[in-house]
């Protein structure tokens, strides 16, 4: 049973469709781009705002969001995920407040393990969680380049995990025991 949350604002009923949600996220981030990043030299305005790699994972709709200022993974739950929302992040408290890329951090349990993501809120979308992946988009000329860079990071991480799993934990424990036993035999 999920713990009771605190003032989570779910997506509006008209965004229950996956396509409608993605379109609303793109439109909201276009508005954010115009309002907050139009003259920002750290934003790469050659890049569009788009979603990519949409899937459902447990109770979340998960997808990548490419913007001129970041590449992020969004987690949009179907219902209140049971997170305790700080009072300054309640929907009514966010009205008229400036956009904040990074809100309070939360760990969300998923079948694939725990994910760390940051709370975000939009009147058009409701509360959602954002996991920033790449903050500087200046080195990319196309969305394909940005996604390829992220894929390389994932491939490197997967190779490192595979190497770690191929180690023999028993051998490592014996080696540690032998090492420490030599230290204390003086």
PDB file of C-alpha atoms in Angstrom:
ATOM      1  CA  UNK A   1       0.000   0.000   0.000  1.00  0.00           C
ATOM      2  CA  UNK A   2       1.302   3.404  -0.985  1.00  0.00           C
ATOM      3  CA  UNK A   3       1.754   6.030   1.751  1.00  0.00           C
ATOM      4  CA  UNK A   4      -0.514   9.035   1.616  1.00  0.00           C
ATOM      5  CA  UNK A   5       1.032  11.921  -0.243  1.00  0.00           C
ATOM      6  CA  UNK A   6       0.708  15.587   0.384  1.00  0.00           C
ATOM      7  CA  UNK A   7      -1.003  17.883  -2.130  1.00  0.00           C
ATOM      8  CA  UNK A   8       0.199  16.148  -5.301  1.00  0.00           C
ATOM      9  CA  UNK A   9      -1.477  17.795  -8.293  1.00  0.00           C
ATOM     10  CA  UNK A  10      -2.070  15.055 -10.898  1.00  0.00           C
ATOM     11  CA  UNK A  11      -2.162  15.709 -14.627  1.00  0.00           C
ATOM     12  CA  UNK A  12      -5.490  17.109 -15.794  1.00  0.00           C
ATOM     13  CA  UNK A  13      -8.017  14.590 -17.159  1.00  0.00           C
ATOM     14  CA  UNK A  14      -7.508  15.892 -20.718  1.00  0.00           C
ATOM     15  CA  UNK A  15      -3.878  14.680 -20.542  1.00  0.00           C
ATOM     16  CA  UNK A  16      -4.719  11.039 -19.803  1.00  0.00           C
ATOM     17  CA  UNK A  17      -3.845  10.256 -23.420  1.00  0.00           C
ATOM     18  CA  UNK A  18      -0.102   9.691 -23.842  1.00  0.00           C
ATOM     19  CA  UNK A  19      -0.021  11.827 -27.010  1.00  0.00           C
ATOM     20  CA  UNK A  20      -1.909  14.662 -25.305  1.00  0.00           C
ATOM     21  CA  UNK A  21       0.510  14.576 -22.355  1.00  0.00           C
ATOM     22  CA  UNK A  22       3.575  14.719 -24.612  1.00  0.00           C
ATOM     23  CA  UNK A  23       2.073  17.577 -26.647  1.00  0.00           C
ATOM     24  CA  UNK A  24       1.295  19.502 -23.435  1.00  0.00           C
ATOM     25  CA  UNK A  25       4.844  18.958 -22.125  1.00  0.00           C
ATOM     26  CA  UNK A  26       6.329  20.247 -25.402  1.00  0.00           C
ATOM     27  CA  UNK A  27       3.988  23.258 -25.441  1.00  0.00           C
ATOM     28  CA  UNK A  28       4.730  24.084 -21.781  1.00  0.00           C
ATOM     29  CA  UNK A  29       8.468  23.941 -22.386  1.00  0.00           C
ATOM     30  CA  UNK A  30       8.103  26.170 -25.468  1.00  0.00           C
ATOM     31  CA  UNK A  31       6.418  28.703 -23.189  1.00  0.00           C
ATOM     32  CA  UNK A  32       9.217  28.287 -20.623  1.00  0.00           C
ATOM     33  CA  UNK A  33      11.832  28.703 -23.352  1.00  0.00           C
ATOM     34  CA  UNK A  34      10.293  31.949 -24.587  1.00  0.00           C
ATOM     35  CA  UNK A  35       9.804  33.354 -21.084  1.00  0.00           C
ATOM     36  CA  UNK A  36      13.067  32.267 -19.425  1.00  0.00           C
ATOM     37  CA  UNK A  37      15.613  31.206 -22.040  1.00  0.00           C
ATOM     38  CA  UNK A  38      14.994  33.412 -25.105  1.00  0.00           C
ATOM     39  CA  UNK A  39      18.115  35.523 -24.461  1.00  0.00           C
ATOM     40  CA  UNK A  40      20.098  32.949 -22.487  1.00  0.00           C
ATOM     41  CA  UNK A  41      23.476  32.379 -24.137  1.00  0.00           C
ATOM     42  CA  UNK A  42      23.804  28.986 -22.441  1.00  0.00           C
ATOM     43  CA  UNK A  43      20.731  27.688 -24.315  1.00  0.00           C
ATOM     44  CA  UNK A  44      21.179  26.150 -27.756  1.00  0.00           C
ATOM     45  CA  UNK A  45      18.299  27.571 -29.797  1.00  0.00           C
ATOM     46  CA  UNK A  46      19.217  25.417 -32.800  1.00  0.00           C
ATOM     47  CA  UNK A  47      17.662  22.491 -30.904  1.00  0.00           C
ATOM     48  CA  UNK A  48      13.909  21.937 -30.881  1.00  0.00           C
ATOM     49  CA  UNK A  49      11.787  20.996 -27.910  1.00  0.00           C
ATOM     50  CA  UNK A  50      10.615  17.412 -28.258  1.00  0.00           C
ATOM     51  CA  UNK A  51       9.881  14.198 -26.420  1.00  0.00           C
ATOM     52  CA  UNK A  52      11.506  10.864 -27.192  1.00  0.00           C
ATOM     53  CA  UNK A  53      11.547   7.220 -26.028  1.00  0.00           C
ATOM     54  CA  UNK A  54       8.108   7.226 -24.400  1.00  0.00           C
ATOM     55  CA  UNK A  55       7.215   4.177 -22.304  1.00  0.00           C
ATOM     56  CA  UNK A  56       5.221   3.127 -19.286  1.00  0.00           C
ATOM     57  CA  UNK A  57       7.167   1.947 -16.266  1.00  0.00           C
ATOM     58  CA  UNK A  58       5.135   0.833 -13.282  1.00  0.00           C
ATOM     59  CA  UNK A  59       2.642   3.638 -12.616  1.00  0.00           C
ATOM     60  CA  UNK A  60       4.725   6.241 -14.465  1.00  0.00           C
ATOM     61  CA  UNK A  61       4.764   7.546 -17.997  1.00  0.00           C
ATOM     62  CA  UNK A  62       8.478   7.995 -18.657  1.00  0.00           C
ATOM     63  CA  UNK A  63      10.128   9.786 -21.563  1.00  0.00           C
ATOM     64  CA  UNK A  64      13.041  11.974 -22.548  1.00  0.00           C
ATOM     65  CA  UNK A  65      12.550  15.696 -22.990  1.00  0.00           C
ATOM     66  CA  UNK A  66      14.972  17.604 -25.183  1.00  0.00           C
ATOM     67  CA  UNK A  67      15.064  21.390 -24.784  1.00  0.00           C
ATOM     68  CA  UNK A  68      17.622  24.042 -25.744  1.00  0.00           C
ATOM     69  CA  UNK A  69      18.814  24.122 -22.104  1.00  0.00           C
ATOM     70  CA  UNK A  70      18.784  20.432 -21.074  1.00  0.00           C
ATOM     71  CA  UNK A  71      18.077  16.812 -21.844  1.00  0.00           C
ATOM     72  CA  UNK A  72      16.011  15.257 -19.067  1.00  0.00           C
ATOM     73  CA  UNK A  73      13.963  12.188 -18.252  1.00  0.00           C
ATOM     74  CA  UNK A  74      10.443  12.944 -17.065  1.00  0.00           C
ATOM     75  CA  UNK A  75       8.390  10.722 -14.776  1.00  0.00           C
ATOM     76  CA  UNK A  76       4.686  11.514 -14.845  1.00  0.00           C
ATOM     77  CA  UNK A  77       2.659   9.298 -12.482  1.00  0.00           C
ATOM     78  CA  UNK A  78      -0.870   8.185 -13.284  1.00  0.00           C
ATOM     79  CA  UNK A  79      -1.942   9.146  -9.762  1.00  0.00           C
ATOM     80  CA  UNK A  80      -0.538  10.567  -6.528  1.00  0.00           C
ATOM     81  CA  UNK A  81       2.745   8.666  -5.967  1.00  0.00           C
ATOM     82  CA  UNK A  82       2.586   9.256  -2.215  1.00  0.00           C
ATOM     83  CA  UNK A  83       5.379  11.823  -2.022  1.00  0.00           C
ATOM     84  CA  UNK A  84       5.249  14.452   0.698  1.00  0.00           C
ATOM     85  CA  UNK A  85       5.265  17.739  -1.229  1.00  0.00           C
ATOM     86  CA  UNK A  86       6.906  20.675   0.596  1.00  0.00           C
ATOM     87  CA  UNK A  87       4.368  23.478   1.202  1.00  0.00           C
ATOM     88  CA  UNK A  88       6.235  25.882  -1.116  1.00  0.00           C
ATOM     89  CA  UNK A  89       5.719  23.358  -3.946  1.00  0.00           C
ATOM     90  CA  UNK A  90       1.961  22.892  -3.527  1.00  0.00           C
ATOM     91  CA  UNK A  91       0.112  23.903  -6.686  1.00  0.00           C
ATOM     92  CA  UNK A  92      -1.426  27.023  -5.115  1.00  0.00           C
ATOM     93  CA  UNK A  93       1.989  28.134  -3.798  1.00  0.00           C
ATOM     94  CA  UNK A  94       3.571  27.865  -7.291  1.00  0.00           C
ATOM     95  CA  UNK A  95       1.090  30.260  -8.939  1.00  0.00           C
ATOM     96  CA  UNK A  96       2.993  33.280 -10.241  1.00  0.00           C
ATOM     97  CA  UNK A  97       6.387  31.829  -9.244  1.00  0.00           C
ATOM     98  CA  UNK A  98       9.303  31.675 -11.662  1.00  0.00           C
ATOM     99  CA  UNK A  99      10.205  28.433 -13.390  1.00  0.00           C
ATOM    100  CA  UNK A 100      12.707  26.369 -11.463  1.00  0.00           C
ATOM    101  CA  UNK A 101      14.598  23.639 -13.351  1.00  0.00           C
ATOM    102  CA  UNK A 102      15.455  21.711 -10.203  1.00  0.00           C
ATOM    103  CA  UNK A 103      12.937  21.312  -7.431  1.00  0.00           C
ATOM    104  CA  UNK A 104      13.214  19.189  -4.282  1.00  0.00           C
ATOM    105  CA  UNK A 105      14.775  15.748  -4.813  1.00  0.00           C
ATOM    106  CA  UNK A 106      12.869  12.508  -4.286  1.00  0.00           C
ATOM    107  CA  UNK A 107      13.670   8.832  -4.677  1.00  0.00           C
ATOM    108  CA  UNK A 108      10.983   6.898  -6.472  1.00  0.00           C
ATOM    109  CA  UNK A 109      10.877   3.107  -6.337  1.00  0.00           C
ATOM    110  CA  UNK A 110      10.530   1.425  -9.737  1.00  0.00           C
ATOM    111  CA  UNK A 111      10.872  -2.169 -10.865  1.00  0.00           C
ATOM    112  CA  UNK A 112      14.283  -1.211 -12.268  1.00  0.00           C
ATOM    113  CA  UNK A 113      15.414   0.121  -8.882  1.00  0.00           C
ATOM    114  CA  UNK A 114      15.184   3.477  -7.174  1.00  0.00           C
ATOM    115  CA  UNK A 115      15.404   6.588  -9.320  1.00  0.00           C
ATOM    116  CA  UNK A 116      16.297  10.021  -8.036  1.00  0.00           C
ATOM    117  CA  UNK A 117      14.333  12.838  -9.617  1.00  0.00           C
ATOM    118  CA  UNK A 118      13.345  16.409  -8.850  1.00  0.00           C
ATOM    119  CA  UNK A 119       9.862  17.707  -8.296  1.00  0.00           C
ATOM    120  CA  UNK A 120       8.525  20.111 -10.862  1.00  0.00           C
ATOM    121  CA  UNK A 121       5.174  21.773 -11.313  1.00  0.00           C
ATOM    122  CA  UNK A 122       3.297  23.356 -14.166  1.00  0.00           C
ATOM    123  CA  UNK A 123      -0.282  24.600 -14.067  1.00  0.00           C
ATOM    124  CA  UNK A 124      -0.784  22.966 -17.487  1.00  0.00           C
ATOM    125  CA  UNK A 125       0.675  19.579 -16.520  1.00  0.00           C
ATOM    126  CA  UNK A 126       0.452  19.318 -12.736  1.00  0.00           C
ATOM    127  CA  UNK A 127       3.268  17.852 -10.640  1.00  0.00           C
ATOM    128  CA  UNK A 128       5.849  15.656 -12.325  1.00  0.00           C
ATOM    129  CA  UNK A 129       9.380  14.470 -11.649  1.00  0.00           C
ATOM    130  CA  UNK A 130      12.396  15.453 -13.711  1.00  0.00           C
ATOM    131  CA  UNK A 131      15.789  13.748 -13.822  1.00  0.00           C
ATOM    132  CA  UNK A 132      18.303  16.015 -15.614  1.00  0.00           C
ATOM    133  CA  UNK A 133      20.657  14.036 -17.861  1.00  0.00           C
ATOM    134  CA  UNK A 134      22.646  16.689 -19.760  1.00  0.00           C
ATOM    135  CA  UNK A 135      22.666  20.343 -18.704  1.00  0.00           C
ATOM    136  CA  UNK A 136      24.748  21.929 -21.447  1.00  0.00           C
ATOM    137  CA  UNK A 137      23.284  21.507 -24.905  1.00  0.00           C
ATOM    138  CA  UNK A 138      25.757  23.832 -26.629  1.00  0.00           C
ATOM    139  CA  UNK A 139      27.841  20.983 -28.130  1.00  0.00           C
ATOM    140  CA  UNK A 140      24.940  19.513 -30.095  1.00  0.00           C
ATOM    141  CA  UNK A 141      23.782  20.561 -33.546  1.00  0.00           C
ATOM    142  CA  UNK A 142      20.827  18.179 -33.800  1.00  0.00           C
ATOM    143  CA  UNK A 143      18.556  16.163 -31.530  1.00  0.00           C
ATOM    144  CA  UNK A 144      20.182  13.006 -32.909  1.00  0.00           C
ATOM    145  CA  UNK A 145      23.587  14.169 -31.631  1.00  0.00           C
ATOM    146  CA  UNK A 146      22.169  14.808 -28.156  1.00  0.00           C
ATOM    147  CA  UNK A 147      20.444  11.415 -27.999  1.00  0.00           C
ATOM    148  CA  UNK A 148      23.587   9.685 -29.352  1.00  0.00           C
ATOM    149  CA  UNK A 149      25.657  11.301 -26.581  1.00  0.00           C
ATOM    150  CA  UNK A 150      23.187  10.042 -23.988  1.00  0.00           C
ATOM    151  CA  UNK A 151      23.272   6.553 -25.563  1.00  0.00           C
ATOM    152  CA  UNK A 152      27.080   6.529 -25.261  1.00  0.00           C
ATOM    153  CA  UNK A 153      26.784   7.362 -21.565  1.00  0.00           C
ATOM    154  CA  UNK A 154      24.297   4.510 -21.085  1.00  0.00           C
ATOM    155  CA  UNK A 155      26.513   2.065 -23.009  1.00  0.00           C
ATOM    156  CA  UNK A 156      29.537   3.009 -20.877  1.00  0.00           C
ATOM    157  CA  UNK A 157      27.516   2.601 -17.689  1.00  0.00           C
ATOM    158  CA  UNK A 158      26.228  -0.800 -18.838  1.00  0.00           C
ATOM    159  CA  UNK A 159      29.764  -1.990 -19.688  1.00  0.00           C
ATOM    160  CA  UNK A 160      30.982  -0.898 -16.246  1.00  0.00           C
ATOM    161  CA  UNK A 161      28.090  -2.688 -14.532  1.00  0.00           C
ATOM    162  CA  UNK A 162      28.871  -5.825 -16.537  1.00  0.00           C
ATOM    163  CA  UNK A 163      32.539  -5.647 -15.505  1.00  0.00           C
ATOM    164  CA  UNK A 164      31.527  -5.270 -11.856  1.00  0.00           C
ATOM    165  CA  UNK A 165      29.245  -8.304 -12.080  1.00  0.00           C
ATOM    166  CA  UNK A 166      31.994 -10.441 -13.636  1.00  0.00           C
ATOM    167  CA  UNK A 167      34.201  -9.962 -10.579  1.00  0.00           C
ATOM    168  CA  UNK A 168      34.331 -12.857  -8.209  1.00  0.00           C
ATOM    169  CA  UNK A 169      33.078 -11.564  -4.835  1.00  0.00           C
ATOM    170  CA  UNK A 170      34.416 -14.654  -3.018  1.00  0.00           C
ATOM    171  CA  UNK A 171      37.924 -14.057  -4.381  1.00  0.00           C
ATOM    172  CA  UNK A 172      37.731 -10.392  -3.393  1.00  0.00           C
ATOM    173  CA  UNK A 173      36.694 -11.350   0.166  1.00  0.00           C
ATOM    174  CA  UNK A 174      39.532 -13.855   0.482  1.00  0.00           C
ATOM    175  CA  UNK A 175      42.017 -11.316  -0.845  1.00  0.00           C
ATOM    176  CA  UNK A 176      40.814  -8.710   1.652  1.00  0.00           C
ATOM    177  CA  UNK A 177      41.052 -11.213   4.508  1.00  0.00           C
ATOM    178  CA  UNK A 178      44.586 -12.161   3.486  1.00  0.00           C
ATOM    179  CA  UNK A 179      45.569  -8.521   3.185  1.00  0.00           C
ATOM    180  CA  UNK A 180      44.226  -7.541   6.603  1.00  0.00           C
ATOM    181  CA  UNK A 181      45.545 -10.657   8.332  1.00  0.00           C
ATOM    182  CA  UNK A 182      49.070  -9.677   7.257  1.00  0.00           C
ATOM    183  CA  UNK A 183      48.667  -6.229   8.770  1.00  0.00           C
ATOM    184  CA  UNK A 184      47.633  -7.473  12.199  1.00  0.00           C
ATOM    185  CA  UNK A 185      50.268 -10.254  12.554  1.00  0.00           C
ATOM    186  CA  UNK A 186      53.075  -7.972  13.727  1.00  0.00           C
TER     187      UNK A 186
END
